[in-house]
mmCIF file with all atom_site columns, C-alpha atoms in Angstrom:
data_model
loop_
_atom_site.group_PDB
_atom_site.id
_atom_site.type_symbol
_atom_site.label_atom_id
_atom_site.label_alt_id
_atom_site.label_comp_id
_atom_site.label_asym_id
_atom_site.label_entity_id
_atom_site.label_seq_id
_atom_site.pdbx_PDB_ins_code
_atom_site.Cartn_x
_atom_site.Cartn_y
_atom_site.Cartn_z
_atom_site.occupancy
_atom_site.B_iso_or_equiv
_atom_site.pdbx_formal_charge
_atom_site.auth_seq_id
_atom_site.auth_comp_id
_atom_site.auth_asym_id
_atom_site.auth_atom_id
_atom_site.pdbx_PDB_model_num
ATOM 1   C CA . ASP A 1 1   ? -15.691 5.105   56.330 1.00 0.00 ? 1   ASP A CA 1
ATOM 2   C CA . GLY A 1 2   ? -15.049 1.610   57.710 1.00 0.00 ? 2   GLY A CA 1
ATOM 3   C CA . ILE A 1 3   ? -12.095 2.675   59.849 1.00 0.00 ? 3   ILE A CA 1
ATOM 4   C CA . ARG A 1 4   ? -12.210 1.495   63.442 1.00 0.00 ? 4   ARG A CA 1
ATOM 5   C CA . ASP A 1 5   ? -9.847  1.865   66.356 1.00 0.00 ? 5   ASP A CA 1
ATOM 6   C CA . TYR A 1 6   ? -8.935  -1.338  68.144 1.00 0.00 ? 6   TYR A CA 1
ATOM 7   C CA . LYS A 1 7   ? -7.086  -1.604  71.390 1.00 0.00 ? 7   LYS A CA 1
ATOM 8   C CA . VAL A 1 8   ? -4.377  -4.237  71.215 1.00 0.00 ? 8   VAL A CA 1
ATOM 9   C CA . THR A 1 9   ? -3.295  -5.605  74.559 1.00 0.00 ? 9   THR A CA 1
ATOM 10  C CA . GLY A 1 10  ? -0.330  -7.702  75.547 1.00 0.00 ? 10  GLY A CA 1
ATOM 11  C CA . VAL A 1 11  ? 1.938   -6.441  72.768 1.00 0.00 ? 11  VAL A CA 1
ATOM 12  C CA . GLN A 1 12  ? 4.732   -5.569  75.194 1.00 0.00 ? 12  GLN A CA 1
ATOM 13  C CA . THR A 1 13  ? 5.037   -9.175  76.329 1.00 0.00 ? 13  THR A CA 1
ATOM 14  C CA . CYS A 1 14  ? 3.767   -10.960 73.243 1.00 0.00 ? 14  CYS A CA 1
ATOM 15  C CA . ALA A 1 15  ? 6.374   -12.528 70.998 1.00 0.00 ? 15  ALA A CA 1
ATOM 16  C CA . LEU A 1 16  ? 5.596   -12.773 67.306 1.00 0.00 ? 16  LEU A CA 1
ATOM 17  C CA . PRO A 1 17  ? 8.431   -15.069 66.269 1.00 0.00 ? 17  PRO A CA 1
ATOM 18  C CA . ILE A 1 18  ? 7.185   -15.612 62.700 1.00 0.00 ? 18  ILE A CA 1
ATOM 19  C CA . PHE A 1 19  ? 4.704   -13.495 60.747 1.00 0.00 ? 19  PHE A CA 1
ATOM 20  C CA . ILE A 1 20  ? 4.115   -13.794 56.979 1.00 0.00 ? 20  ILE A CA 1
ATOM 21  C CA . GLY A 1 21  ? 7.472   -15.499 56.592 1.00 0.00 ? 21  GLY A CA 1
ATOM 22  C CA . MET A 1 22  ? 9.476   -13.024 58.658 1.00 0.00 ? 22  MET A CA 1
ATOM 23  C CA . GLN A 1 23  ? 11.184  -13.740 61.925 1.00 0.00 ? 23  GLN A CA 1
ATOM 24  C CA . MET A 1 24  ? 10.731  -10.897 64.359 1.00 0.00 ? 24  MET A CA 1
ATOM 25  C CA . ALA A 1 25  ? 12.704  -9.964  67.420 1.00 0.00 ? 25  ALA A CA 1
ATOM 26  C CA . ARG A 1 26  ? 12.447  -6.989  69.683 1.00 0.00 ? 26  ARG A CA 1
ATOM 27  C CA . ALA A 1 27  ? 15.480  -5.293  71.192 1.00 0.00 ? 27  ALA A CA 1
ATOM 28  C CA . GLY A 1 28  ? 14.475  -2.294  73.268 1.00 0.00 ? 28  GLY A CA 1
ATOM 29  C CA . LYS A 1 29  ? 12.684  0.108   70.929 1.00 0.00 ? 29  LYS A CA 1
ATOM 30  C CA . LYS A 1 30  ? 13.917  -1.722  67.835 1.00 0.00 ? 30  LYS A CA 1
ATOM 31  C CA . ILE A 1 31  ? 12.166  -4.426  65.899 1.00 0.00 ? 31  ILE A CA 1
ATOM 32  C CA . ILE A 1 32  ? 14.465  -6.668  63.886 1.00 0.00 ? 32  ILE A CA 1
ATOM 33  C CA . LEU A 1 33  ? 13.053  -8.527  60.882 1.00 0.00 ? 33  LEU A CA 1
ATOM 34  C CA . THR A 1 34  ? 14.825  -11.371 59.095 1.00 0.00 ? 34  THR A CA 1
ATOM 35  C CA . GLN A 1 35  ? 13.832  -13.944 56.473 1.00 0.00 ? 35  GLN A CA 1
ATOM 36  C CA . PRO A 1 36  ? 16.334  -16.813 56.700 1.00 0.00 ? 36  PRO A CA 1
ATOM 37  C CA . LYS A 1 37  ? 13.973  -19.415 55.193 1.00 0.00 ? 37  LYS A CA 1
ATOM 38  C CA . TRP A 1 38  ? 13.258  -17.163 52.217 1.00 0.00 ? 38  TRP A CA 1
ATOM 39  C CA . GLU A 1 39  ? 16.970  -16.437 51.732 1.00 0.00 ? 39  GLU A CA 1
ATOM 40  C CA . SER A 1 40  ? 17.715  -20.178 51.800 1.00 0.00 ? 40  SER A CA 1
ATOM 41  C CA . ARG A 1 41  ? 14.915  -20.881 49.345 1.00 0.00 ? 41  ARG A CA 1
ATOM 42  C CA . VAL A 1 42  ? 16.281  -18.321 46.855 1.00 0.00 ? 42  VAL A CA 1
ATOM 43  C CA . LYS A 1 43  ? 19.733  -19.866 47.124 1.00 0.00 ? 43  LYS A CA 1
ATOM 44  C CA . GLU A 1 44  ? 18.684  -23.529 46.970 1.00 0.00 ? 44  GLU A CA 1
ATOM 45  C CA . GLU A 1 45  ? 15.850  -23.468 44.414 1.00 0.00 ? 45  GLU A CA 1
ATOM 46  C CA . PHE A 1 46  ? 17.893  -21.499 41.903 1.00 0.00 ? 46  PHE A CA 1
ATOM 47  C CA . ASN A 1 47  ? 21.315  -22.963 42.722 1.00 0.00 ? 47  ASN A CA 1
ATOM 48  C CA . VAL A 1 48  ? 22.812  -19.566 43.527 1.00 0.00 ? 48  VAL A CA 1
ATOM 49  C CA . LYS A 1 49  ? 26.527  -19.750 44.249 1.00 0.00 ? 49  LYS A CA 1
ATOM 50  C CA . GLY A 1 50  ? 27.781  -16.248 43.406 1.00 0.00 ? 50  GLY A CA 1
ATOM 51  C CA . ARG A 1 51  ? 27.685  -13.143 45.556 1.00 0.00 ? 51  ARG A CA 1
ATOM 52  C CA . ALA A 1 52  ? 26.964  -9.679  44.173 1.00 0.00 ? 52  ALA A CA 1
ATOM 53  C CA . PRO A 1 53  ? 27.729  -6.411  46.007 1.00 0.00 ? 53  PRO A CA 1
ATOM 54  C CA . ASN A 1 54  ? 24.512  -4.780  44.735 1.00 0.00 ? 54  ASN A CA 1
ATOM 55  C CA . PRO A 1 55  ? 21.280  -6.030  43.157 1.00 0.00 ? 55  PRO A CA 1
ATOM 56  C CA . ALA A 1 56  ? 21.750  -4.505  39.702 1.00 0.00 ? 56  ALA A CA 1
ATOM 57  C CA . LEU A 1 57  ? 24.173  -2.980  37.256 1.00 0.00 ? 57  LEU A CA 1
ATOM 58  C CA . ASN A 1 58  ? 23.516  0.052   35.042 1.00 0.00 ? 58  ASN A CA 1
ATOM 59  C CA . GLU A 1 59  ? 22.364  -2.322  32.283 1.00 0.00 ? 59  GLU A CA 1
ATOM 60  C CA . LEU A 1 60  ? 19.195  -3.103  34.246 1.00 0.00 ? 60  LEU A CA 1
ATOM 61  C CA . MET A 1 61  ? 17.233  -0.488  32.347 1.00 0.00 ? 61  MET A CA 1
ATOM 62  C CA . SER A 1 62  ? 18.444  -1.544  28.914 1.00 0.00 ? 62  SER A CA 1
ATOM 63  C CA . ASP A 1 63  ? 15.829  -3.472  26.954 1.00 0.00 ? 63  ASP A CA 1
ATOM 64  C CA . ASP A 1 64  ? 17.265  -5.198  23.926 1.00 0.00 ? 64  ASP A CA 1
ATOM 65  C CA . GLU A 1 65  ? 14.499  -7.454  22.660 1.00 0.00 ? 65  GLU A CA 1
ATOM 66  C CA . THR A 1 66  ? 16.687  -8.621  19.794 1.00 0.00 ? 66  THR A CA 1
ATOM 67  C CA . LYS A 1 67  ? 18.612  -10.748 22.304 1.00 0.00 ? 67  LYS A CA 1
ATOM 68  C CA . GLU A 1 68  ? 17.928  -14.450 22.612 1.00 0.00 ? 68  GLU A CA 1
ATOM 69  C CA . PRO A 1 69  ? 14.471  -15.218 24.089 1.00 0.00 ? 69  PRO A CA 1
ATOM 70  C CA . ILE A 1 70  ? 14.555  -16.982 27.428 1.00 0.00 ? 70  ILE A CA 1
ATOM 71  C CA . LYS A 1 71  ? 14.500  -20.774 27.325 1.00 0.00 ? 71  LYS A CA 1
ATOM 72  C CA . ASP A 1 72  ? 12.615  -21.268 30.583 1.00 0.00 ? 72  ASP A CA 1
ATOM 73  C CA . GLN A 1 73  ? 10.021  -18.521 31.018 1.00 0.00 ? 73  GLN A CA 1
ATOM 74  C CA . LYS A 1 74  ? 8.456   -20.224 34.043 1.00 0.00 ? 74  LYS A CA 1
ATOM 75  C CA . LYS A 1 75  ? 11.800  -20.332 35.891 1.00 0.00 ? 75  LYS A CA 1
ATOM 76  C CA . PHE A 1 76  ? 12.363  -16.611 35.243 1.00 0.00 ? 76  PHE A CA 1
ATOM 77  C CA . MET A 1 77  ? 8.895   -15.733 36.498 1.00 0.00 ? 77  MET A CA 1
ATOM 78  C CA . SER A 1 78  ? 9.274   -17.998 39.554 1.00 0.00 ? 78  SER A CA 1
ATOM 79  C CA . LEU A 1 79  ? 12.607  -16.469 40.522 1.00 0.00 ? 79  LEU A CA 1
ATOM 80  C CA . ASN A 1 80  ? 11.445  -12.891 40.091 1.00 0.00 ? 80  ASN A CA 1
ATOM 81  C CA . SER A 1 81  ? 8.199   -13.546 41.971 1.00 0.00 ? 81  SER A CA 1
ATOM 82  C CA . LEU A 1 82  ? 10.135  -15.103 44.841 1.00 0.00 ? 82  LEU A CA 1
ATOM 83  C CA . LEU A 1 83  ? 12.465  -12.088 44.893 1.00 0.00 ? 83  LEU A CA 1
ATOM 84  C CA . MET A 1 84  ? 9.453   -9.775  44.874 1.00 0.00 ? 84  MET A CA 1
ATOM 85  C CA . TYR A 1 85  ? 8.117   -11.485 47.995 1.00 0.00 ? 85  TYR A CA 1
ATOM 86  C CA . GLY A 1 86  ? 11.329  -10.740 49.906 1.00 0.00 ? 86  GLY A CA 1
ATOM 87  C CA . ALA A 1 87  ? 11.507  -7.223  48.520 1.00 0.00 ? 87  ALA A CA 1
ATOM 88  C CA . THR A 1 88  ? 8.137   -6.347  50.035 1.00 0.00 ? 88  THR A CA 1
ATOM 89  C CA . ARG A 1 89  ? 9.172   -7.620  53.451 1.00 0.00 ? 89  ARG A CA 1
ATOM 90  C CA . THR A 1 90  ? 12.831  -7.175  54.407 1.00 0.00 ? 90  THR A CA 1
ATOM 91  C CA . TYR A 1 91  ? 14.712  -6.222  51.245 1.00 0.00 ? 91  TYR A CA 1
ATOM 92  C CA . PRO A 1 92  ? 13.096  -2.967  50.030 1.00 0.00 ? 92  PRO A CA 1
ATOM 93  C CA . GLU A 1 93  ? 16.204  -2.135  47.991 1.00 0.00 ? 93  GLU A CA 1
ATOM 94  C CA . LEU A 1 94  ? 15.183  -4.907  45.573 1.00 0.00 ? 94  LEU A CA 1
ATOM 95  C CA . LEU A 1 95  ? 11.831  -3.321  44.669 1.00 0.00 ? 95  LEU A CA 1
ATOM 96  C CA . PRO A 1 96  ? 13.002  -1.179  41.721 1.00 0.00 ? 96  PRO A CA 1
ATOM 97  C CA . VAL A 1 97  ? 14.941  -4.089  40.231 1.00 0.00 ? 97  VAL A CA 1
ATOM 98  C CA . VAL A 1 98  ? 12.288  -6.798  40.559 1.00 0.00 ? 98  VAL A CA 1
ATOM 99  C CA . GLY A 1 99  ? 9.620   -4.312  39.487 1.00 0.00 ? 99  GLY A CA 1
ATOM 100 C CA . LYS A 1 100 ? 11.525  -3.642  36.269 1.00 0.00 ? 100 LYS A CA 1
ATOM 101 C CA . LEU A 1 101 ? 12.079  -7.356  35.666 1.00 0.00 ? 101 LEU A CA 1
ATOM 102 C CA . ALA A 1 102 ? 8.364   -8.029  36.208 1.00 0.00 ? 102 ALA A CA 1
ATOM 103 C CA . THR A 1 103 ? 7.622   -5.898  33.140 1.00 0.00 ? 103 THR A CA 1
ATOM 104 C CA . LYS A 1 104 ? 9.527   -8.498  31.100 1.00 0.00 ? 104 LYS A CA 1
ATOM 105 C CA . TYR A 1 105 ? 7.371   -11.528 31.957 1.00 0.00 ? 105 TYR A CA 1
ATOM 106 C CA . ASN A 1 106 ? 5.918   -11.759 28.448 1.00 0.00 ? 106 ASN A CA 1
ATOM 107 C CA . LYS A 1 107 ? 9.110   -11.036 26.487 1.00 0.00 ? 107 LYS A CA 1
ATOM 108 C CA . ALA A 1 108 ? 11.974  -12.053 28.747 1.00 0.00 ? 108 ALA A CA 1
ATOM 109 C CA . THR A 1 109 ? 15.407  -12.697 27.285 1.00 0.00 ? 109 THR A CA 1
ATOM 110 C CA . GLU A 1 110 ? 18.355  -14.698 28.589 1.00 0.00 ? 110 GLU A CA 1
ATOM 111 C CA . ASP A 1 111 ? 19.832  -11.324 29.536 1.00 0.00 ? 111 ASP A CA 1
ATOM 112 C CA . ASP A 1 112 ? 16.826  -10.666 31.803 1.00 0.00 ? 112 ASP A CA 1
ATOM 113 C CA . MET A 1 113 ? 17.409  -14.026 33.494 1.00 0.00 ? 113 MET A CA 1
ATOM 114 C CA . LYS A 1 114 ? 21.021  -13.003 34.141 1.00 0.00 ? 114 LYS A CA 1
ATOM 115 C CA . LYS A 1 115 ? 19.707  -9.806  35.768 1.00 0.00 ? 115 LYS A CA 1
ATOM 116 C CA . ALA A 1 116 ? 17.369  -11.831 38.014 1.00 0.00 ? 116 ALA A CA 1
ATOM 117 C CA . ILE A 1 117 ? 20.216  -14.187 38.959 1.00 0.00 ? 117 ILE A CA 1
ATOM 118 C CA . ARG A 1 118 ? 22.305  -11.157 39.913 1.00 0.00 ? 118 ARG A CA 1
ATOM 119 C CA . VAL A 1 119 ? 19.558  -10.088 42.345 1.00 0.00 ? 119 VAL A CA 1
ATOM 120 C CA . ALA A 1 120 ? 19.595  -13.619 43.801 1.00 0.00 ? 120 ALA A CA 1
ATOM 121 C CA . GLU A 1 121 ? 23.391  -13.384 44.141 1.00 0.00 ? 121 GLU A CA 1
ATOM 122 C CA . TYR A 1 122 ? 22.923  -10.127 46.065 1.00 0.00 ? 122 TYR A CA 1
ATOM 123 C CA . VAL A 1 123 ? 20.507  -11.910 48.418 1.00 0.00 ? 123 VAL A CA 1
ATOM 124 C CA . ASN A 1 124 ? 23.106  -14.675 48.800 1.00 0.00 ? 124 ASN A CA 1
ATOM 125 C CA . ALA A 1 125 ? 25.773  -12.098 49.678 1.00 0.00 ? 125 ALA A CA 1
ATOM 126 C CA . CYS A 1 126 ? 23.457  -10.530 52.271 1.00 0.00 ? 126 CYS A CA 1
ATOM 127 C CA . TYR A 1 127 ? 22.448  -13.828 53.895 1.00 0.00 ? 127 TYR A CA 1
ATOM 128 C CA . GLY A 1 128 ? 21.365  -13.079 57.457 1.00 0.00 ? 128 GLY A CA 1
ATOM 129 C CA . HIS A 1 129 ? 20.374  -9.508  56.529 1.00 0.00 ? 129 HIS A CA 1
ATOM 130 C CA . GLN A 1 130 ? 18.460  -7.740  59.274 1.00 0.00 ? 130 GLN A CA 1
ATOM 131 C CA . HIS A 1 131 ? 15.895  -5.068  58.519 1.00 0.00 ? 131 HIS A CA 1
ATOM 132 C CA . VAL A 1 132 ? 15.824  -2.913  61.645 1.00 0.00 ? 132 VAL A CA 1
ATOM 133 C CA . LEU A 1 133 ? 12.855  -0.718  62.422 1.00 0.00 ? 133 LEU A CA 1
ATOM 134 C CA . ALA A 1 134 ? 13.952  1.809   65.019 1.00 0.00 ? 134 ALA A CA 1
ATOM 135 C CA . PRO A 1 135 ? 11.599  4.771   65.265 1.00 0.00 ? 135 PRO A CA 1
ATOM 136 C CA . LYS A 1 136 ? 11.582  7.098   68.244 1.00 0.00 ? 136 LYS A CA 1
ATOM 137 C CA . SER A 1 137 ? 8.343   5.492   69.407 1.00 0.00 ? 137 SER A CA 1
ATOM 138 C CA . LEU A 1 138 ? 6.648   2.211   68.602 1.00 0.00 ? 138 LEU A CA 1
ATOM 139 C CA . LYS A 1 139 ? 3.160   3.426   67.831 1.00 0.00 ? 139 LYS A CA 1
ATOM 140 C CA . LEU A 1 140 ? 1.802   0.580   65.725 1.00 0.00 ? 140 LEU A CA 1
ATOM 141 C CA . ILE A 1 141 ? -0.537  1.462   62.881 1.00 0.00 ? 141 ILE A CA 1
ATOM 142 C CA . ALA A 1 142 ? -2.198  -1.388  61.007 1.00 0.00 ? 142 ALA A CA 1
ATOM 143 C CA . GLN A 1 143 ? -4.702  -1.249  58.171 1.00 0.00 ? 143 GLN A CA 1
ATOM 144 C CA . ALA A 1 144 ? -6.284  -4.086  56.240 1.00 0.00 ? 144 ALA A CA 1
ATOM 145 C CA . ASP A 1 145 ? -8.461  -4.113  53.171 1.00 0.00 ? 145 ASP A CA 1
ATOM 146 C CA . ALA A 1 146 ? -10.620 -7.065  52.300 1.00 0.00 ? 146 ALA A CA 1
ATOM 147 C CA . SER A 1 147 ? -13.187 -6.672  49.577 1.00 0.00 ? 147 SER A CA 1
ATOM 148 C CA . TYR A 1 148 ? -15.028 -8.930  47.167 1.00 0.00 ? 148 TYR A CA 1
ATOM 149 C CA . ALA A 1 149 ? -16.286 -8.293  43.634 1.00 0.00 ? 149 ALA A CA 1
ATOM 150 C CA . THR A 1 150 ? -15.692 -4.546  43.715 1.00 0.00 ? 150 THR A CA 1
ATOM 151 C CA . HIS A 1 151 ? -14.730 -4.508  40.053 1.00 0.00 ? 151 HIS A CA 1
ATOM 152 C CA . SER A 1 152 ? -15.399 -6.880  37.162 1.00 0.00 ? 152 SER A CA 1
ATOM 153 C CA . ASP A 1 153 ? -11.642 -7.384  36.620 1.00 0.00 ? 153 ASP A CA 1
ATOM 154 C CA . ALA A 1 154 ? -10.878 -8.020  40.289 1.00 0.00 ? 154 ALA A CA 1
ATOM 155 C CA . LYS A 1 155 ? -13.151 -10.662 41.760 1.00 0.00 ? 155 LYS A CA 1
ATOM 156 C CA . SER A 1 156 ? -11.525 -10.431 45.158 1.00 0.00 ? 156 SER A CA 1
ATOM 157 C CA . GLN A 1 157 ? -8.777  -8.455  46.780 1.00 0.00 ? 157 GLN A CA 1
ATOM 158 C CA . THR A 1 158 ? -7.051  -8.596  50.109 1.00 0.00 ? 158 THR A CA 1
ATOM 159 C CA . GLY A 1 159 ? -4.161  -6.652  51.443 1.00 0.00 ? 159 GLY A CA 1
ATOM 160 C CA . GLY A 1 160 ? -2.931  -4.605  54.291 1.00 0.00 ? 160 GLY A CA 1
ATOM 161 C CA . ILE A 1 161 ? -0.128  -2.596  55.707 1.00 0.00 ? 161 ILE A CA 1
ATOM 162 C CA . VAL A 1 162 ? 1.575   -2.550  59.069 1.00 0.00 ? 162 VAL A CA 1
ATOM 163 C CA . GLY A 1 163 ? 3.535   0.519   60.005 1.00 0.00 ? 163 GLY A CA 1
ATOM 164 C CA . PHE A 1 164 ? 5.409   2.052   62.860 1.00 0.00 ? 164 PHE A CA 1
ATOM 165 C CA . GLU A 1 165 ? 5.014   5.786   63.173 1.00 0.00 ? 165 GLU A CA 1
ATOM 166 C CA . ALA A 1 166 ? 7.834   7.763   64.746 1.00 0.00 ? 166 ALA A CA 1
ATOM 167 C CA . GLU A 1 167 ? 7.309   10.923  66.742 1.00 0.00 ? 167 GLU A CA 1
ATOM 168 C CA . ASP A 1 168 ? 8.905   12.905  63.916 1.00 0.00 ? 168 ASP A CA 1
ATOM 169 C CA . GLY A 1 169 ? 6.220   11.697  61.471 1.00 0.00 ? 169 GLY A CA 1
ATOM 170 C CA . ASN A 1 170 ? 8.403   9.217   59.570 1.00 0.00 ? 170 ASN A CA 1
ATOM 171 C CA . CYS A 1 171 ? 7.038   5.721   59.008 1.00 0.00 ? 171 CYS A CA 1
ATOM 172 C CA . CYS A 1 172 ? 8.384   2.256   58.372 1.00 0.00 ? 172 CYS A CA 1
ATOM 173 C CA . ASN A 1 173 ? 5.798   0.176   56.478 1.00 0.00 ? 173 ASN A CA 1
ATOM 174 C CA . ILE A 1 174 ? 5.383   -3.474  55.555 1.00 0.00 ? 174 ILE A CA 1
ATOM 175 C CA . ALA A 1 175 ? 2.757   -4.346  52.956 1.00 0.00 ? 175 ALA A CA 1
ATOM 176 C CA . PHE A 1 176 ? 1.102   -7.714  52.649 1.00 0.00 ? 176 PHE A CA 1
#
């Protein structure tokens, strides 16, 4: 089945200050994740000045393709892809919003760009956000998948997941 158990040593004293763009800190049985460089990049690259109290309004799900097509498709895709990166690490509340906006890559409108900017304004408002993982125990579970040419449409794939399993069975996961 390809699954192996590995014994990891030195984790109690080992500091992982930066991992896949996240800064990590340990405080007792809590692990605190932040992404200040990513937050700054969102703000600076897209000149975000506003602050939004939430990532989306009710209009997120409305698709009016009769609205004006977007002028800069590449900018829209770049912003949403950057937001997606943060959403999969320390801002899971962004996933539904950026996932919906990703469906608009081929037919984005100026209205869709406004929705993406609103998400960036939410990130700006939450600058310094800490994602705290605080299970009852810190049993680390890590899985990685690396395969090559398993399907004609996917020449190579890599990915993995790191999780912390609590004694009550709940998990906190980070995909990469």
